Amino acid sequence: QTGGATIPAQQPENIIVRTTLQPLAAVLGGTHSLHTNSMDEALSLPTEKAVQIALRTQQVIGFESGAGDVIDPLGGSWYIESMTDRLEAEARDYLKTIEDLGGAPAALEQGFQQREIQEASYRYQREIEDKDRIIVGVNDFTVSGEEPPELLRVDPSIGRRQVERLQALRAQRDNAAADAAIASLEEGARGADNLVPLIVAAVEARATLGEISHALRRAWGEYREIVVV
């Protein structure tokens, strides 16, 4: 998937270019799956036009560029291989740090992951504000009085219709069977059972996603992120 952090609200048309370069790089790197973000996702759910442009971007790269016609279009470029080696080494260093902290859960309890994300976000934002990192249309090459794009407007009746469908489902299903399946799932979650068959049974009993999620929350509690200063 193309980078969500590269979808600013300003000059959204520029995102079309960004979500051309990024998936092209992914194809050159041999990706097996690809999703291109729409240009207006920083502002709202994407419009049909924005989604179509994102899809056409993939299709142009896939069917017109020829980038995917050979196994290794970059031909083992020394520059690319050196960046890959550096990325691998840095990733191994991160894994070693996490192992030294006692593993991922222990590192999470110590706030390691949160601190790393916060510090990286802070550095990135400072680079933008100090113009050490140029983001076209955000901190340079800006336009005054920019007209906002047309955004998707969700019909409020959709929510009402969904509530009606949910009420009808609960009225028509075997609620005793649904309650029993949810209770079995909660009991299994409190132990060491394989939850997949229990979740499948709950779905077959017409339990809703919310009911299944609530059962797991009752069994496991709800994660509260540690505040790291």
CSV table of C-alpha atoms in Angstrom, one decimal:
chain,number,residue,atom,x,y,z
A,1,GLN,CA,0.0,0.0,0.0
A,2,THR,CA,1.2,3.5,-0.8
A,3,GLY,CA,2.2,5.6,2.2
A,4,GLY,CA,-0.6,7.2,4.2
A,5,ALA,CA,1.9,9.7,5.6
A,6,THR,CA,2.4,11.1,2.1
A,7,ILE,CA,-1.3,12.1,1.7
A,8,PRO,CA,-1.5,15.7,2.9
A,9,ALA,CA,-4.7,17.7,2.7
A,10,GLN,CA,-3.0,20.4,0.7
A,11,GLN,CA,-3.1,20.2,-3.1
A,12,PRO,CA,-4.5,16.7,-3.2
A,13,GLU,CA,-3.9,16.4,-7.0
A,14,ASN,CA,-0.2,16.1,-6.2
A,15,ILE,CA,-1.0,12.8,-4.5
A,16,ILE,CA,-1.7,11.3,-7.9
A,17,VAL,CA,1.9,11.8,-8.8
A,18,ARG,CA,3.1,10.4,-5.4
A,19,THR,CA,0.9,7.4,-5.8
A,20,THR,CA,2.4,6.8,-9.2
A,21,LEU,CA,6.0,6.9,-8.1
A,22,GLN,CA,5.4,4.7,-5.0
A,23,PRO,CA,3.6,1.8,-6.7
A,24,LEU,CA,6.1,1.9,-9.5
A,25,ALA,CA,8.9,1.5,-7.0
A,26,ALA,CA,7.0,-1.4,-5.5
A,27,VAL,CA,6.6,-3.1,-8.8
A,28,LEU,CA,10.3,-2.6,-9.6
A,29,GLY,CA,11.0,-4.3,-6.3
A,30,GLY,CA,8.8,-7.3,-7.1
A,31,THR,CA,5.7,-6.7,-5.0
A,32,HIS,CA,3.0,-9.4,-5.3
A,33,SER,CA,0.2,-7.2,-4.0
A,34,LEU,CA,-0.5,-3.5,-4.3
A,35,HIS,CA,-3.0,-0.9,-3.1
A,36,THR,CA,-2.9,2.7,-4.2
A,37,ASN,CA,-4.4,5.3,-1.9
A,38,SER,CA,-6.9,7.8,-3.3
A,39,MET,CA,-5.9,11.5,-3.5
A,40,ASP,CA,-8.6,12.8,-1.1
A,41,GLU,CA,-8.2,10.3,1.8
A,42,ALA,CA,-6.7,13.0,4.0
A,43,LEU,CA,-10.0,14.9,3.8
A,44,SER,CA,-12.8,12.2,3.6
A,45,LEU,CA,-13.7,8.8,2.4
A,46,PRO,CA,-12.6,8.8,-1.3
A,47,THR,CA,-15.0,9.8,-4.0
A,48,GLU,CA,-15.7,7.4,-6.9
A,49,LYS,CA,-13.5,9.5,-9.2
A,50,ALA,CA,-10.6,9.5,-6.8
A,51,VAL,CA,-10.8,5.7,-6.4
A,52,GLN,CA,-11.0,5.3,-10.2
A,53,ILE,CA,-7.8,7.4,-10.7
A,54,ALA,CA,-6.0,5.3,-8.1
A,55,LEU,CA,-7.1,2.1,-9.9
A,56,ARG,CA,-6.1,3.5,-13.3
A,57,THR,CA,-2.7,4.3,-11.9
A,58,GLN,CA,-2.1,0.7,-11.1
A,59,GLN,CA,-3.4,-0.4,-14.5
A,60,VAL,CA,-1.2,2.1,-16.4
A,61,ILE,CA,1.8,0.7,-14.5
A,62,GLY,CA,0.7,-2.9,-14.9
A,63,PHE,CA,-0.3,-2.8,-18.5
A,64,GLU,CA,1.5,0.1,-20.2
A,65,SER,CA,4.9,0.6,-18.4
A,66,GLY,CA,6.3,-2.8,-19.0
A,67,ALA,CA,7.8,-2.7,-15.5
A,68,GLY,CA,6.3,-6.0,-14.5
A,69,ASP,CA,7.2,-7.9,-17.7
A,70,VAL,CA,10.6,-9.1,-16.4
A,71,ILE,CA,11.6,-10.7,-13.1
A,72,ASP,CA,14.2,-8.2,-12.1
A,73,PRO,CA,13.7,-4.9,-14.1
A,74,LEU,CA,16.5,-3.2,-12.0
A,75,GLY,CA,19.0,-5.8,-13.0
A,76,GLY,CA,20.6,-6.2,-9.6
A,77,SER,CA,21.5,-2.5,-9.4
A,78,TRP,CA,24.3,-2.0,-6.9
A,79,TYR,CA,22.6,1.1,-5.5
A,80,ILE,CA,19.3,-0.8,-4.9
A,81,GLU,CA,21.1,-3.8,-3.4
A,82,SER,CA,23.2,-1.6,-1.1
A,83,MET,CA,20.0,0.1,0.2
A,84,THR,CA,18.4,-3.4,0.7
A,85,ASP,CA,21.5,-4.5,2.7
A,86,ARG,CA,21.3,-1.4,4.8
A,87,LEU,CA,17.6,-1.8,5.5
A,88,GLU,CA,18.1,-5.4,6.5
A,89,ALA,CA,20.9,-4.5,8.9
A,90,GLU,CA,18.9,-1.8,10.5
A,91,ALA,CA,15.9,-4.1,10.9
A,92,ARG,CA,18.1,-6.8,12.5
A,93,ASP,CA,19.4,-4.1,14.9
A,94,TYR,CA,15.8,-3.2,15.9
A,95,LEU,CA,14.9,-6.9,16.4
A,96,LYS,CA,18.0,-7.3,18.6
A,97,THR,CA,17.0,-4.2,20.7
A,98,ILE,CA,13.5,-5.6,21.2
A,99,GLU,CA,14.9,-9.1,22.1
A,100,ASP,CA,17.2,-7.4,24.7
A,101,LEU,CA,14.1,-5.7,26.2
A,102,GLY,CA,12.5,-9.1,26.7
A,103,GLY,CA,10.5,-9.5,23.5
A,104,ALA,CA,7.8,-7.5,21.8
A,105,PRO,CA,5.2,-7.6,24.7
A,106,ALA,CA,7.8,-6.6,27.3
A,107,ALA,CA,9.0,-3.8,25.0
A,108,LEU,CA,5.5,-2.6,24.5
A,109,GLU,CA,4.9,-2.5,28.3
A,110,GLN,CA,8.1,-0.4,28.6
A,111,GLY,CA,6.7,2.0,25.9
A,112,PHE,CA,9.5,1.3,23.4
A,113,GLN,CA,7.4,1.1,20.3
A,114,GLN,CA,5.4,4.1,21.2
A,115,ARG,CA,8.5,6.1,22.0
A,116,GLU,CA,10.1,5.2,18.7
A,117,ILE,CA,7.0,6.2,16.7
A,118,GLN,CA,6.6,9.5,18.6
A,119,GLU,CA,10.3,10.4,18.1
A,120,ALA,CA,10.2,9.5,14.4
A,121,SER,CA,7.0,11.5,13.9
A,122,TYR,CA,8.5,14.5,15.8
A,123,ARG,CA,11.7,14.4,13.7
A,124,TYR,CA,9.7,14.2,10.5
A,125,GLN,CA,7.5,17.1,11.4
A,126,ARG,CA,10.5,19.2,12.4
A,127,GLU,CA,12.1,18.5,9.1
A,128,ILE,CA,9.0,19.8,7.3
A,129,GLU,CA,8.7,22.9,9.5
A,130,ASP,CA,12.4,23.7,9.1
A,131,LYS,CA,12.2,22.9,5.4
A,132,ASP,CA,14.9,20.3,5.6
A,133,ARG,CA,12.3,18.1,3.9
A,134,ILE,CA,10.3,19.7,1.1
A,135,ILE,CA,6.7,18.5,0.7
A,136,VAL,CA,5.4,20.1,-2.5
A,137,GLY,CA,2.3,22.1,-1.8
A,138,VAL,CA,2.7,21.9,2.0
A,139,ASN,CA,5.9,23.8,3.0
A,140,ASP,CA,6.9,25.0,-0.5
A,141,PHE,CA,5.3,25.7,-3.8
A,142,THR,CA,2.1,26.5,-2.1
A,143,VAL,CA,-0.9,28.3,-3.5
A,144,SER,CA,-2.9,30.9,-1.7
A,145,GLY,CA,-6.7,30.7,-1.8
A,146,GLU,CA,-6.7,27.1,-2.9
A,147,GLU,CA,-10.2,25.8,-3.7
A,148,PRO,CA,-11.1,22.7,-1.7
A,149,PRO,CA,-11.9,19.6,-3.8
A,150,GLU,CA,-15.3,18.0,-4.1
A,151,LEU,CA,-15.7,15.6,-1.2
A,152,LEU,CA,-17.8,12.5,-0.7
A,153,ARG,CA,-21.0,13.2,1.1
A,154,VAL,CA,-22.4,10.1,2.8
A,155,ASP,CA,-26.2,9.8,2.7
A,156,PRO,CA,-27.4,9.7,6.4
A,157,SER,CA,-30.2,7.3,5.4
A,158,ILE,CA,-27.5,4.6,4.9
A,159,GLY,CA,-26.8,4.5,8.6
A,160,ARG,CA,-30.6,4.3,9.4
A,161,ARG,CA,-31.0,1.5,6.9
A,162,GLN,CA,-28.1,-0.5,8.4
A,163,VAL,CA,-29.7,-0.1,11.9
A,164,GLU,CA,-33.0,-1.4,10.5
A,165,ARG,CA,-31.2,-4.4,8.9
A,166,LEU,CA,-29.5,-5.2,12.2
A,167,GLN,CA,-32.8,-5.0,14.1
A,168,ALA,CA,-34.4,-7.3,11.6
A,169,LEU,CA,-31.5,-9.8,11.9
A,170,ARG,CA,-31.8,-10.0,15.6
A,171,ALA,CA,-35.6,-10.4,15.3
A,172,GLN,CA,-35.4,-13.3,12.8
A,173,ARG,CA,-32.4,-15.3,14.1
A,174,ASP,CA,-32.4,-17.9,16.8
A,175,ASN,CA,-31.2,-15.7,19.6
A,176,ALA,CA,-30.7,-18.6,22.0
A,177,ALA,CA,-28.3,-20.2,19.6
A,178,ALA,CA,-26.5,-16.9,19.0
A,179,ASP,CA,-26.2,-16.3,22.8
A,180,ALA,CA,-24.9,-19.8,23.3
A,181,ALA,CA,-22.3,-19.4,20.6
A,182,ILE,CA,-21.1,-16.1,22.0
A,183,ALA,CA,-20.9,-17.6,25.5
A,184,SER,CA,-18.8,-20.5,24.1
A,185,LEU,CA,-16.5,-18.0,22.4
A,186,GLU,CA,-16.0,-16.0,25.5
A,187,GLU,CA,-15.3,-19.1,27.5
A,188,GLY,CA,-12.8,-20.3,25.0
A,189,ALA,CA,-11.1,-16.9,24.9
A,190,ARG,CA,-10.6,-17.2,28.7
A,191,GLY,CA,-8.6,-20.4,28.1
A,192,ALA,CA,-6.3,-21.6,25.5
A,193,ASP,CA,-8.8,-22.9,22.9
A,194,ASN,CA,-8.5,-22.5,19.2
A,195,LEU,CA,-10.9,-19.6,18.6
A,196,VAL,CA,-11.4,-20.0,14.9
A,197,PRO,CA,-14.0,-22.7,15.1
A,198,LEU,CA,-15.8,-20.8,17.9
A,199,ILE,CA,-15.9,-17.6,15.8
A,200,VAL,CA,-17.1,-19.6,12.8
A,201,ALA,CA,-19.9,-21.1,14.9
A,202,ALA,CA,-20.8,-17.7,16.2
A,203,VAL,CA,-21.0,-16.3,12.7
A,204,GLU,CA,-23.1,-19.3,11.6
A,205,ALA,CA,-25.5,-18.5,14.5
A,206,ARG,CA,-25.8,-15.0,13.0
A,207,ALA,CA,-23.9,-13.3,15.8
A,208,THR,CA,-22.8,-9.8,14.7
A,209,LEU,CA,-19.2,-8.6,14.5
A,210,GLY,CA,-19.9,-6.2,17.5
A,211,GLU,CA,-21.2,-9.1,19.6
A,212,ILE,CA,-18.2,-11.2,18.8
A,213,SER,CA,-15.8,-8.4,19.6
A,214,HIS,CA,-17.6,-7.6,22.9
A,215,ALA,CA,-17.2,-11.2,23.9
A,216,LEU,CA,-13.5,-11.1,23.3
A,217,ARG,CA,-13.2,-7.7,25.2
A,218,ARG,CA,-15.0,-9.3,28.2
A,219,ALA,CA,-12.5,-12.2,28.2
A,220,TRP,CA,-9.3,-10.3,27.5
A,221,GLY,CA,-10.1,-6.7,28.5
A,222,GLU,CA,-9.2,-3.7,26.3
A,223,TYR,CA,-5.7,-2.5,25.6
A,224,ARG,CA,-4.9,0.9,26.9
A,225,GLU,CA,-1.9,2.5,25.3
A,226,ILE,CA,0.9,3.5,27.7
A,227,VAL,CA,1.4,7.3,27.7
A,228,VAL,CA,5.1,7.9,26.9
A,229,VAL,CA,6.5,11.4,27.5
